[in-house]
CSV table of C-alpha atoms in Angstrom, one decimal:
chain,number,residue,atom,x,y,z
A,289,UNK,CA,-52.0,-23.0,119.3
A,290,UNK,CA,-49.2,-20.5,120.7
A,291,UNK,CA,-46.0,-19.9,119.4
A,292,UNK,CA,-42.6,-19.1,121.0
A,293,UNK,CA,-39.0,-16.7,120.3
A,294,UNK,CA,-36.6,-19.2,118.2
A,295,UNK,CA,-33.9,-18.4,120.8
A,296,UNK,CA,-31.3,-21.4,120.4
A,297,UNK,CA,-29.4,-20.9,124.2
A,298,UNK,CA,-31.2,-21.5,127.1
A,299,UNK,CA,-34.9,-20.8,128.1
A,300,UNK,CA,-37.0,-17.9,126.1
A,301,UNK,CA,-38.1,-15.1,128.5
A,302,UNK,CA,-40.6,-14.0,126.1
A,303,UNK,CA,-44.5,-14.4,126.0
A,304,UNK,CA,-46.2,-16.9,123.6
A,305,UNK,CA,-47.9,-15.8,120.3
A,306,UNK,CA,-51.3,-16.9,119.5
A,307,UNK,CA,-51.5,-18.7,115.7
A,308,UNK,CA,-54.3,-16.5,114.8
A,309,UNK,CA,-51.6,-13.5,115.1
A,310,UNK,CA,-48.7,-15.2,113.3
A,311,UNK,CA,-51.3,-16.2,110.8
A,312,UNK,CA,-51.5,-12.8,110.1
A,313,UNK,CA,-48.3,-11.5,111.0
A,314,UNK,CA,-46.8,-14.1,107.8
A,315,UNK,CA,-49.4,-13.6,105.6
A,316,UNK,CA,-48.6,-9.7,105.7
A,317,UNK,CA,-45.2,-10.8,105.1
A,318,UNK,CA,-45.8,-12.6,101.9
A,319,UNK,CA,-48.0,-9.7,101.0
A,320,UNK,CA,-44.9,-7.9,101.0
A,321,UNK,CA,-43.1,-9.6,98.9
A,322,UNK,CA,-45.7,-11.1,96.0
A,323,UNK,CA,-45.3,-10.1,92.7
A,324,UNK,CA,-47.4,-7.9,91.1
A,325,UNK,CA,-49.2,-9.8,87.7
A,326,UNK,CA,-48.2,-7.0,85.8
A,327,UNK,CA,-44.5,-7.5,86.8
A,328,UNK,CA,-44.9,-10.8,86.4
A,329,UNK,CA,-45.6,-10.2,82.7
A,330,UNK,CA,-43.3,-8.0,81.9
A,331,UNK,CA,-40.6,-9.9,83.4
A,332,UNK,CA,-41.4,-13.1,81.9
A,333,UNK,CA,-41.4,-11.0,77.9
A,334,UNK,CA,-38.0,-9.9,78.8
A,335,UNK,CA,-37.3,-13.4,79.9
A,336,UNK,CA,-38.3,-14.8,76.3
A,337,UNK,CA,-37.0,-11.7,75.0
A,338,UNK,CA,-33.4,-12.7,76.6
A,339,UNK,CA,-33.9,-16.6,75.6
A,340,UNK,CA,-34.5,-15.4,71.9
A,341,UNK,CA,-31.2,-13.5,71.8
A,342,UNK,CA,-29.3,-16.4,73.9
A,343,UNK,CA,-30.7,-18.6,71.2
A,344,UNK,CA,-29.6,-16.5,68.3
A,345,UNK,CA,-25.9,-16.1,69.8
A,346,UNK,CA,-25.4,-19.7,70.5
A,347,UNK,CA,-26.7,-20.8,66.9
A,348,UNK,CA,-24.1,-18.5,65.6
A,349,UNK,CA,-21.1,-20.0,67.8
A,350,UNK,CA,-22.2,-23.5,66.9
A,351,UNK,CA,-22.0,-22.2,63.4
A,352,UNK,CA,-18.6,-20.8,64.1
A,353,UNK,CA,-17.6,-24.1,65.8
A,354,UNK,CA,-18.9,-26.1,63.0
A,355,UNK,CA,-16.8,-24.2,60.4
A,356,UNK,CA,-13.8,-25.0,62.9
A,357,UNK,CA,-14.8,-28.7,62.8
A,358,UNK,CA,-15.0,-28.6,59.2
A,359,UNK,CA,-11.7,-27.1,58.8
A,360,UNK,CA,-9.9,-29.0,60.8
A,361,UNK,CA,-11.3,-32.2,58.8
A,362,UNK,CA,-10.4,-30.6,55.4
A,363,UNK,CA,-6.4,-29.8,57.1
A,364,UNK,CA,-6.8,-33.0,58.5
A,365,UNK,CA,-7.5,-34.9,55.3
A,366,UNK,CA,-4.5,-32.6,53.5
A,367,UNK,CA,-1.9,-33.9,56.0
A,368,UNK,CA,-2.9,-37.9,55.7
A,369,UNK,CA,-2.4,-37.1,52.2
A,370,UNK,CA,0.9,-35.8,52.8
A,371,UNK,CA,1.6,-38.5,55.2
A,372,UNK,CA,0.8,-41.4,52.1
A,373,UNK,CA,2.7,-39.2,49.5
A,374,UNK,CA,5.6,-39.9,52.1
A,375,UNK,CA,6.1,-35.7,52.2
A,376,UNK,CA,5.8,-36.0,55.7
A,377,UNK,CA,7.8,-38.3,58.6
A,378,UNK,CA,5.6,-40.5,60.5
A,379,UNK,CA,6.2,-38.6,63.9
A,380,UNK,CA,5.3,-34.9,62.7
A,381,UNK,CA,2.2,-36.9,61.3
A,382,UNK,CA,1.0,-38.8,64.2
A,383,UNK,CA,2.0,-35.4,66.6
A,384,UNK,CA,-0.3,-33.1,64.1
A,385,UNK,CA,-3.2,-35.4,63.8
A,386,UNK,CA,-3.0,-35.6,67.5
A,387,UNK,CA,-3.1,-31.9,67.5
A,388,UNK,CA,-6.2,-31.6,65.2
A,389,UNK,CA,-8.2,-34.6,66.7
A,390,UNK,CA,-8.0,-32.6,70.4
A,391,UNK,CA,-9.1,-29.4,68.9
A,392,UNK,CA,-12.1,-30.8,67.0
A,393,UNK,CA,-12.9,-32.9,70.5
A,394,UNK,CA,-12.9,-29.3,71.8
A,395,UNK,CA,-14.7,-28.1,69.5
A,396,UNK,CA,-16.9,-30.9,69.6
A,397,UNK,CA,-17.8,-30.0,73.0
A,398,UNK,CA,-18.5,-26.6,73.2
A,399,UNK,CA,-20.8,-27.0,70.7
A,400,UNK,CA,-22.8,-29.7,73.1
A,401,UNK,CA,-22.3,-27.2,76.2
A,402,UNK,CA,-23.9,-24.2,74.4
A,403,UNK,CA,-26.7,-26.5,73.1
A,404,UNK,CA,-27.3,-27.7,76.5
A,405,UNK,CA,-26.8,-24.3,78.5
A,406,UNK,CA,-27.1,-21.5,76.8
A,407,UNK,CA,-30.4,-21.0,78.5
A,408,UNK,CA,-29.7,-22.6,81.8
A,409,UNK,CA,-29.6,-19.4,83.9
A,410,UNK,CA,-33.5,-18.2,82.5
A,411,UNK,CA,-34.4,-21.4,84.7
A,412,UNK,CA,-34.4,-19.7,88.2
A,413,UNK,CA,-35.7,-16.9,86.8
A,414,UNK,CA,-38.7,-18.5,85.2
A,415,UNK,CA,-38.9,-20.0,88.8
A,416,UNK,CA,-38.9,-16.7,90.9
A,417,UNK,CA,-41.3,-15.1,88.6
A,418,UNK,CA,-43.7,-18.0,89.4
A,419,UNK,CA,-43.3,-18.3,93.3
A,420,UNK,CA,-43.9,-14.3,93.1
A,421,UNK,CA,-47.1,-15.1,91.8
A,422,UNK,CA,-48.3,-17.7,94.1
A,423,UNK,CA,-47.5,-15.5,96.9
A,424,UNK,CA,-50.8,-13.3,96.8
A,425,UNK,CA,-53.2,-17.0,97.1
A,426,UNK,CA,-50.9,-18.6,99.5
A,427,UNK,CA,-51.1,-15.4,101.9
A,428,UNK,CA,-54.7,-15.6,101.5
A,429,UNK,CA,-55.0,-19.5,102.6
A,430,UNK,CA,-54.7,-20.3,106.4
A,431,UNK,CA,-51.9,-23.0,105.8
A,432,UNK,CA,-49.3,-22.5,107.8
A,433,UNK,CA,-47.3,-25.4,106.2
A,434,UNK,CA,-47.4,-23.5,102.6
A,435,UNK,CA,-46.4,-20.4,104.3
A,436,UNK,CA,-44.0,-21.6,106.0
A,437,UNK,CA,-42.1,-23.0,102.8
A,438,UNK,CA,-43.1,-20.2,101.0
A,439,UNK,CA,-41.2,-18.0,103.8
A,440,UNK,CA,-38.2,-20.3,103.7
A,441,UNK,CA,-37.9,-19.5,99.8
A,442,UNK,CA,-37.6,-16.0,101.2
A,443,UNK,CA,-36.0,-15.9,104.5
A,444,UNK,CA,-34.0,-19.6,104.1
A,445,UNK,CA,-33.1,-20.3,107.5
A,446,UNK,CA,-33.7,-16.7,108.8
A,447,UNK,CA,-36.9,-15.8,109.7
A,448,UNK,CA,-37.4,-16.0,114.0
A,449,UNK,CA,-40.0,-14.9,116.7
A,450,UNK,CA,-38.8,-11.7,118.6
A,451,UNK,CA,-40.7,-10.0,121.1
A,452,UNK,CA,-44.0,-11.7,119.6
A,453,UNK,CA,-43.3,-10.7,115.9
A,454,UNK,CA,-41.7,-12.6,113.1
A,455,UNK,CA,-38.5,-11.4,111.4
A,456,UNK,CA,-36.4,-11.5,108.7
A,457,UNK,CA,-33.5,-10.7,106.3
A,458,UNK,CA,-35.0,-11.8,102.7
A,459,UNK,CA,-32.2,-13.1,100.0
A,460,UNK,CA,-31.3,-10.3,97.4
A,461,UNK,CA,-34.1,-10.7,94.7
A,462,UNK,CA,-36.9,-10.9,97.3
A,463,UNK,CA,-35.4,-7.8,98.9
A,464,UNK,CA,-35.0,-6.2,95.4
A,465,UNK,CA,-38.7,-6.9,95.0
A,466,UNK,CA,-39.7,-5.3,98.5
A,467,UNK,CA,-38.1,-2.2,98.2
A,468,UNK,CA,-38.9,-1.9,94.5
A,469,UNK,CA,-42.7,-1.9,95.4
A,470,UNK,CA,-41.8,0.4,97.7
């Protein structure tokens, strides 16, 4: 099988590439950017490491936020009580209850975002750490099909044929990771 340039306009002046020579050509490629075990590691410690501390912080703002809620009741309780003692107009009541009811909604809701996310951003991390790894067996296999997405996880849309040799501009982190194994 041969391959041609990924010119867009018009017919490509360039000479075909035999498959056997791409093969090789994206599988030193993926070489290039696989991450070492011992990276892999260590990243993935800080990674728990980081979730650990996330985890600590966001049990102590729900605690914070559950002492809010908890005052609020209490002040909340204090001005019905004012309100059936008649110490209070019906108005200033119904504008303050208002008041406290939207905080503790608030509140309320924090306390679910923080529970939910304070970890979301470890996901893609997690998730880079593990393509990293694969890297080394799937430049090893003749599948060009795994390659290839492997390449697009790298490259996206950028990777081409030019003068019978593939290119590319990696995103940020895979960059980051060439030029640290450098």
């Amino acid at each position: 099988v041969y391959y041609r340039c990924t010119k867009k306009r018009g017919p490509c002046s360039q000479s075909y590439v035999r498959e056997e020579a791409l093969t090789t050509q994206l599988s030193d490629m993926l070489f290039r950017y696989a991450l070492p075990p011992e990276w892999a590691k260590e990243r993935s410690r800080r990674a728990d490491k980081d979730e650990q501390e996330a985890e600590d912080i966001a049990g102590i703002s729900v605690q914070e936020l559950r002492a809010k809620i908890a005052d609020l009741n209490e002040r909340e309780s204090r001005l019905t009580d004012l309100y059936i003692s008649q110490d209070i107009y019906r108005d200033a009541y119904l504008e303050r209850k208002r008041s406290f009811m939207s905080d503790r909604k608030t509140a309320e809701e924090q306390i679910a975002r923080l529970k939910r996310d304070f970890t979301a951003w470890l996901q893609p991390l997690r998730e880079w750490i593990n393509e990293g790894l694969k890297l080394n067996g799937i430049a090893r296999n003749t599948d060009l099909p795994s390659k290839k997405i492997s390449l697009q996880k790298i490259f996206g849309s950028n990777l081409t044929l030019q003068s019978r040799e593939a290119r590319g501009v990696p995103r940020n982190q895979w960059f980051s990771l060439a030029t640290a194994k450098e």
